[in-house]
Coordinates of C-alpha atoms in Angstrom, one line a residue:
M1 CA -4.2 -17.6 7.3
K2 CA -2.1 -16.4 4.4
P3 CA -3.8 -14.9 1.4
E4 CA -3.5 -16.8 -1.9
F5 CA -3.2 -14.2 -4.6
D6 CA -3.8 -16.8 -7.4
N7 CA -7.2 -17.8 -6.0
T8 CA -9.4 -16.3 -8.7
E9 CA -12.6 -17.8 -7.3
I10 CA -12.3 -15.5 -4.3
A11 CA -10.9 -12.6 -6.3
F12 CA -13.8 -12.4 -8.7
R13 CA -16.8 -13.8 -6.9
Y14 CA -18.3 -10.3 -6.6
R15 CA -18.3 -10.1 -10.5
T16 CA -21.1 -11.6 -12.6
N17 CA -20.2 -13.5 -15.8
K18 CA -21.2 -10.4 -17.8
E19 CA -19.0 -8.1 -15.8
L20 CA -16.1 -10.5 -16.0
K21 CA -16.4 -10.7 -19.8
K22 CA -16.5 -6.9 -20.0
A23 CA -13.3 -6.6 -17.8
H24 CA -11.6 -9.1 -20.1
F25 CA -12.5 -6.9 -23.1
L26 CA -11.2 -3.7 -21.4
F27 CA -7.9 -5.2 -20.2
S28 CA -7.3 -6.7 -23.7
F29 CA -7.8 -3.3 -25.2
M30 CA -5.5 -1.7 -22.6
A31 CA -2.8 -4.3 -23.4
S32 CA -2.1 -2.3 -26.5
P33 CA -0.4 1.1 -25.9
M34 CA -1.4 2.3 -29.3
L35 CA -5.1 1.4 -28.9
T36 CA -5.1 2.9 -25.4
K37 CA -3.6 6.2 -26.7
L38 CA -6.2 6.4 -29.5
G39 CA -9.0 5.5 -27.1
I40 CA -8.0 8.2 -24.6
G41 CA -7.7 10.8 -27.3
A42 CA -11.1 9.9 -28.8
A43 CA -12.8 10.0 -25.4
Q44 CA -11.4 13.4 -24.5
L45 CA -12.4 14.9 -27.9
S46 CA -15.9 13.3 -27.7
M47 CA -16.5 14.9 -24.3
K48 CA -15.0 18.2 -25.4
W49 CA -17.3 18.3 -28.5
H50 CA -20.3 17.1 -26.5
L51 CA -20.7 14.0 -28.7
P52 CA -23.3 11.4 -27.4
V53 CA -20.7 9.0 -25.9
K54 CA -21.6 9.2 -22.3
G55 CA -23.6 5.9 -22.3
L56 CA -20.7 4.1 -24.0
L57 CA -18.1 5.4 -21.5
K58 CA -20.4 4.7 -18.5
S59 CA -21.0 1.1 -19.6
T60 CA -17.3 0.3 -20.2
I61 CA -14.3 2.0 -18.6
F62 CA -16.4 4.0 -16.1
S63 CA -18.2 0.9 -14.7
Q64 CA -14.9 -0.9 -14.4
F65 CA -13.1 1.8 -12.4
C66 CA -15.9 3.9 -10.8
G67 CA -18.8 3.3 -8.4
G68 CA -21.3 5.5 -10.1
E69 CA -22.2 9.1 -11.0
T70 CA -24.0 9.8 -7.7
L71 CA -23.6 8.9 -4.1
E72 CA -26.7 6.7 -4.4
E73 CA -25.3 4.8 -7.4
M74 CA -22.0 4.3 -5.6
A75 CA -23.8 2.9 -2.6
A76 CA -24.9 -0.2 -4.6
T77 CA -21.3 -0.9 -5.7
S78 CA -20.0 -0.4 -2.2
G79 CA -22.6 -2.6 -0.7
N80 CA -21.7 -5.4 -3.2
I81 CA -18.0 -5.5 -2.3
S82 CA -18.8 -5.2 1.4
K83 CA -20.4 -8.7 1.3
Y84 CA -16.8 -10.0 1.0
N85 CA -15.3 -7.9 3.8
V86 CA -13.8 -5.3 1.4
D87 CA -14.4 -1.7 2.7
T88 CA -14.8 1.4 0.6
I89 CA -12.9 4.7 0.3
L90 CA -15.3 7.3 -1.0
D91 CA -13.5 9.3 -3.7
Y92 CA -15.5 12.2 -5.2
G93 CA -13.6 12.1 -8.5
V94 CA -14.1 15.6 -9.8
E95 CA -10.8 17.3 -10.8
G96 CA -9.4 20.2 -12.8
K97 CA -11.6 23.0 -11.4
E98 CA -10.1 26.5 -11.1
S99 CA -12.5 28.9 -9.5
D100 CA -13.4 29.7 -5.9
A101 CA -17.1 29.1 -6.8
E102 CA -16.3 25.6 -8.0
F103 CA -14.1 24.9 -5.0
D104 CA -16.7 26.1 -2.6
K105 CA -19.4 24.0 -4.3
A106 CA -17.3 20.8 -3.7
V107 CA -17.2 21.2 0.1
P108 CA -20.8 20.3 0.8
E109 CA -20.4 17.3 -1.5
F110 CA -17.6 16.0 0.6
V111 CA -19.5 16.7 3.9
K112 CA -22.4 14.8 2.4
A113 CA -20.1 11.9 1.6
I114 CA -18.7 12.0 5.2
N115 CA -22.2 11.9 6.6
Y116 CA -23.1 8.9 4.4
A117 CA -19.8 7.1 5.3
A118 CA -20.6 7.6 9.0
S119 CA -23.8 5.7 8.5
Q120 CA -22.1 2.7 6.9
K121 CA -19.8 0.3 8.8
H122 CA -18.0 -0.6 5.6
I123 CA -17.0 3.0 4.5
P124 CA -14.2 4.0 7.0
F125 CA -12.5 6.5 4.6
I126 CA -13.1 9.4 2.2
S127 CA -10.3 10.8 0.1
L128 CA -9.6 14.3 -1.2
K129 CA -7.0 16.1 -3.3
V130 CA -5.8 19.6 -2.3
T131 CA -6.1 20.5 -6.0
G132 CA -9.8 19.9 -5.7
F133 CA -10.0 23.0 -3.5
A134 CA -7.1 25.1 -4.6
R135 CA -5.9 26.7 -7.8
F136 CA -2.9 24.9 -9.2
G137 CA -1.1 28.1 -10.0
L138 CA -1.4 29.2 -6.4
L139 CA 0.1 25.9 -5.1
E140 CA 2.9 26.2 -7.7
K141 CA 3.8 29.7 -6.6
M142 CA 3.8 28.7 -3.0
N143 CA 6.0 25.7 -3.7
S144 CA 8.6 27.9 -5.4
K145 CA 8.7 30.0 -2.3
Q146 CA 7.6 33.2 -4.2
A147 CA 6.0 35.9 -2.0
L148 CA 2.2 35.9 -2.2
S149 CA 0.2 39.0 -2.8
N150 CA -2.4 40.0 -0.1
E151 CA -5.1 38.6 -2.5
E152 CA -3.3 35.3 -2.8
Q153 CA -2.7 35.1 0.9
A154 CA -6.5 35.5 1.4
E155 CA -7.0 32.8 -1.3
W156 CA -4.8 30.4 0.5
G157 CA -6.7 31.1 3.7
R158 CA -9.9 30.0 1.9
V159 CA -8.2 26.8 0.7
A160 CA -7.2 26.0 4.3
S161 CA -10.7 26.7 5.6
R162 CA -12.3 24.3 3.0
I163 CA -9.9 21.5 4.0
D164 CA -10.4 22.2 7.7
E165 CA -14.2 22.2 7.3
I166 CA -14.0 18.7 5.7
C167 CA -11.5 17.3 8.2
G168 CA -13.5 18.7 11.1
A169 CA -16.7 17.1 9.8
A170 CA -14.9 13.8 9.4
A171 CA -13.4 14.0 13.0
A172 CA -16.9 14.7 14.4
R173 CA -18.4 11.7 12.5
N174 CA -15.4 9.3 13.1
V175 CA -14.5 9.0 9.4
M176 CA -10.9 9.0 8.2
V177 CA -9.6 11.4 5.5
L178 CA -6.9 10.5 3.0
I179 CA -5.2 13.5 1.6
D180 CA -4.0 12.2 -1.8
A181 CA -0.8 12.7 -3.7
E182 CA 0.1 15.6 -5.9
E183 CA 2.9 16.5 -8.3
T184 CA 6.3 17.3 -6.7
W185 CA 6.2 20.9 -7.9
I186 CA 3.1 21.7 -5.8
I187 CA 3.7 19.2 -2.9
D188 CA 5.2 21.5 -0.2
P189 CA 2.0 23.5 0.5
C190 CA 0.0 20.3 0.3
N191 CA 2.3 18.7 2.9
Q192 CA 2.0 21.8 5.1
L193 CA -1.8 21.6 5.0
A194 CA -1.8 17.9 5.7
E195 CA 0.5 18.3 8.6
A196 CA -1.6 21.1 10.1
M197 CA -4.7 19.0 9.8
M198 CA -3.0 16.0 11.5
E199 CA -1.7 18.2 14.3
K200 CA -5.3 19.5 14.9
Y201 CA -7.3 16.3 14.5
N202 CA -4.9 13.3 15.2
K203 CA -4.5 13.8 19.0
K204 CA -6.2 10.7 20.2
Q205 CA -6.8 8.7 17.0
V206 CA -5.8 9.0 13.4
V207 CA -8.3 10.9 11.4
V208 CA -6.2 12.5 8.7
F209 CA -3.5 10.7 6.5
N210 CA -0.9 12.3 4.4
T211 CA 0.4 10.5 1.3
Y212 CA 4.1 9.4 0.8
Q213 CA 5.1 8.7 -2.8
F214 CA 8.0 6.3 -2.9
Y215 CA 8.8 6.8 -6.6
C216 CA 10.5 10.0 -5.3
H217 CA 14.0 9.4 -3.9
G218 CA 13.5 11.7 -0.9
T219 CA 10.4 10.1 0.4
L220 CA 11.8 7.6 2.9
P221 CA 13.8 10.3 4.7
F222 CA 10.7 12.5 4.7
L223 CA 8.6 9.7 6.3
K224 CA 11.2 9.2 9.0
Y225 CA 11.1 13.0 9.6
S226 CA 7.3 13.0 9.7
I227 CA 7.2 10.3 12.4
E228 CA 9.7 12.2 14.5
E229 CA 7.8 15.5 14.1
A230 CA 4.5 14.0 14.9
A231 CA 5.8 12.5 18.1
K232 CA 7.6 15.8 19.0
K233 CA 4.4 17.8 18.5
G234 CA 2.1 15.3 20.3
Y235 CA 0.0 13.9 17.5
L236 CA -0.4 10.6 15.7
L237 CA 0.9 10.4 12.1
G238 CA -1.4 9.1 9.4
A239 CA 0.9 7.6 6.7
K240 CA -0.6 6.6 3.4
L241 CA 2.2 4.8 1.5
V242 CA 2.1 4.5 -2.3
R243 CA 4.6 4.1 -5.1
G244 CA 3.3 7.0 -7.1
A245 CA 1.2 8.0 -10.1
Y246 CA 3.0 10.9 -12.0
M247 CA 6.3 9.4 -13.0
E248 CA 6.3 10.2 -16.8
K249 CA 5.1 13.7 -16.2
E250 CA 7.7 14.3 -13.4
R251 CA 10.6 13.1 -15.6
A252 CA 9.5 15.1 -18.6
R253 CA 9.2 18.3 -16.6
A254 CA 12.6 17.8 -14.8
A255 CA 14.3 17.3 -18.2
A256 CA 12.5 20.3 -19.9
M257 CA 13.2 22.7 -17.0
K258 CA 16.7 21.3 -16.3
Y259 CA 16.4 20.5 -12.6
E260 CA 17.3 17.4 -10.7
D261 CA 14.9 14.5 -11.5
P262 CA 13.0 13.8 -8.3
I263 CA 12.2 10.3 -9.5
Q264 CA 14.0 7.2 -8.3
P265 CA 16.7 5.9 -10.8
D266 CA 14.8 2.6 -11.3
K267 CA 11.8 0.5 -10.1
A268 CA 14.0 -1.6 -7.8
S269 CA 14.9 1.5 -5.8
T270 CA 11.2 2.4 -5.5
D271 CA 10.3 -1.1 -4.4
R272 CA 13.2 -1.1 -1.8
D273 CA 12.1 2.2 -0.3
F274 CA 8.4 1.4 -0.3
D275 CA 9.0 -1.9 1.5
A276 CA 11.3 -0.2 4.0
G277 CA 8.7 2.4 4.6
V278 CA 6.1 -0.3 5.3
L279 CA 8.4 -2.0 7.8
L280 CA 9.2 1.4 9.4
C281 CA 5.5 2.1 10.0
L282 CA 4.7 -1.4 11.2
N283 CA 7.5 -0.9 13.8
N284 CA 6.0 2.3 15.0
L285 CA 2.3 1.6 15.4
D286 CA 2.3 3.3 18.8
K287 CA 3.0 6.5 16.9
L288 CA 1.0 6.2 13.7
A289 CA -1.5 4.4 11.5
V290 CA -0.3 3.0 8.2
F291 CA -2.3 2.7 4.9
I292 CA -0.5 0.4 2.5
G293 CA -1.8 1.4 -0.9
T294 CA -0.2 -0.9 -3.5
H295 CA -1.0 -3.3 -6.4
N296 CA 2.3 -5.1 -5.8
E297 CA 1.8 -8.7 -4.6
K298 CA 5.3 -9.0 -3.2
S299 CA 4.9 -5.9 -1.0
C300 CA 1.5 -7.1 0.3
A301 CA 2.9 -10.6 1.0
A302 CA 5.9 -9.2 2.8
A303 CA 3.7 -6.9 5.0
V304 CA 1.4 -9.8 5.9
E305 CA 4.3 -12.1 6.7
Y306 CA 5.9 -9.4 8.9
M307 CA 2.7 -8.9 10.8
E308 CA 2.3 -12.7 11.3
Q309 CA 5.9 -13.0 12.5
N310 CA 5.7 -10.1 14.9
G311 CA 2.3 -10.8 16.5
I312 CA 0.5 -7.9 14.8
E313 CA -3.1 -9.0 14.5
P314 CA -4.8 -8.9 11.0
K315 CA -7.5 -6.6 12.4
N316 CA -5.1 -4.2 14.0
P317 CA -7.0 -0.9 13.9
R318 CA -3.9 1.0 12.7
V319 CA -3.0 -1.2 9.6
F320 CA -4.9 -0.9 6.3
F321 CA -4.4 -2.3 2.9
S322 CA -5.9 -0.8 -0.3
Q323 CA -6.1 -1.1 -4.0
L324 CA -8.1 0.8 -6.7
Y325 CA -11.6 -0.4 -7.6
G326 CA -11.4 -2.4 -10.8
M327 CA -7.8 -3.5 -10.4
S328 CA -5.9 -6.1 -8.4
D329 CA -9.0 -7.9 -7.1
N330 CA -6.8 -10.9 -6.5
I331 CA -4.9 -8.9 -3.9
S332 CA -7.9 -7.1 -2.3
F333 CA -10.4 -9.9 -1.9
N334 CA -7.8 -12.6 -0.9
I335 CA -6.3 -10.3 1.8
A336 CA -9.8 -9.5 3.0
N337 CA -10.6 -13.2 3.0
A338 CA -7.6 -13.8 5.2
G339 CA -9.0 -11.3 7.8
Y340 CA -7.1 -8.1 7.1
H341 CA -8.5 -4.6 6.8
V342 CA -8.8 -3.9 3.1
S343 CA -10.5 -1.2 1.2
K344 CA -11.1 -0.2 -2.4
Y345 CA -10.7 3.4 -3.7
L346 CA -14.2 3.9 -5.2
P347 CA -14.4 7.1 -7.3
Y348 CA -17.8 8.5 -8.2
G349 CA -19.1 11.6 -9.9
P350 CA -20.4 12.8 -13.3
V351 CA -18.8 10.9 -16.2
K352 CA -17.5 14.1 -17.8
D353 CA -15.8 15.2 -14.6
V354 CA -14.3 11.8 -13.9
I355 CA -12.6 11.5 -17.3
P356 CA -9.2 12.7 -16.1
Y357 CA -9.2 9.9 -13.4
L358 CA -10.3 7.3 -16.0
M359 CA -7.6 8.4 -18.4
R360 CA -4.9 7.9 -15.7
R361 CA -6.2 4.4 -15.0
A362 CA -6.0 3.5 -18.6
Q363 CA -2.5 5.0 -18.9
E364 CA -1.3 3.3 -15.7
N365 CA -2.4 -0.1 -16.9
T366 CA -0.5 0.5 -20.1
S367 CA 2.7 1.9 -18.6
V368 CA 3.1 -0.3 -15.5
A369 CA 5.1 -3.3 -16.7
G370 CA 3.1 -6.5 -16.4
Q371 CA 0.0 -4.9 -14.8
T372 CA -2.4 -5.5 -17.7
S373 CA -1.0 -8.9 -18.6
R374 CA -1.3 -10.0 -14.9
E375 CA -4.9 -8.8 -14.8
L376 CA -5.7 -10.5 -18.1
L377 CA -4.2 -13.8 -17.0
L378 CA -6.2 -13.8 -13.8
I379 CA -9.5 -12.9 -15.5
Q380 CA -8.9 -15.6 -18.1
K381 CA -8.1 -18.1 -15.4
E382 CA -11.4 -17.3 -13.7
M383 CA -13.3 -17.4 -17.1
K384 CA -12.0 -20.8 -17.7
R385 CA -12.9 -21.9 -14.2
R386 CA -16.5 -20.7 -14.9
R387 CA -16.3 -22.3 -18.4
L388 CA -16.8 -18.9 -20.1
M389 CA -14.0 -19.5 -22.6

């Protein structure tokens, strides 16, 4: 059964009329780069100045892209989408912390999420960012191959211990961990940590996934190398494939600091390498599990078609599709309806702490060509079907 990405009845059946109207308003707003920029600036200043805007943010952009402020609130959202065979990735969306005390405080929150996920059949994953447990400056120094002081070496040891505690808890409870993408100028220590966790916990099944960002021109060779290294060292690779989320920032930094731009020359190159990476993984399912994280309909259709033609069952336990909550529901719910493993990234956390995540979502919908217009057209199609407009 092939998914029909234009089927809006399946795509939005989890949304009430009120929620659909709200989504229409938000994506109409994000269709304007100027309004989006003004809105982002106003939201950031309002939170900085402690203005009473939390209720407004929570009822609009937060409710569109996040599951709730607490694990309990998130559970209701997760339970709702699970009715339509769409799983959840728990994403404790707190970012931008810089102290050991704050990093240590996050660990039990993640273990709590793992324990909750283990009790729910429809929550197979949690996600984490290394920057949620490590000081950015430390990662930057390590990436540049500068020698660490004794104090910094001890600091890095604490970072590794935090990640190891989380991955160990996940392995014990049969929950998978997605180690999310970071900027290229801190990526080497993040990759080293991900590889160490995979080598430790991915012996018999895939528990830990590293992320491969194909907007970088060196990613496809690195994926091939990772597959070979995992096989050589006797563990299964967890490969989360995405296009990437930091393109404008990466280009600007490369230009300002006068080093080679790590970003692909054009979108066609990114698409080509991403699709090649998907096929490479689908051809090596004896050595890895692949997590196909994309909002691109063509890439999803190509992966599904390849699986059908090569006898890879939709419910193969080593193939997963995923999109962000609040976006590309036409892909997620229609692929799930066709019988494939699909999950939504579902961030949760205090509104003020999730603001950086929400700002990225708004910017992404503005900057990615055609993303907002496609979302709007599909929402409008469903609103017309429901006779709401």
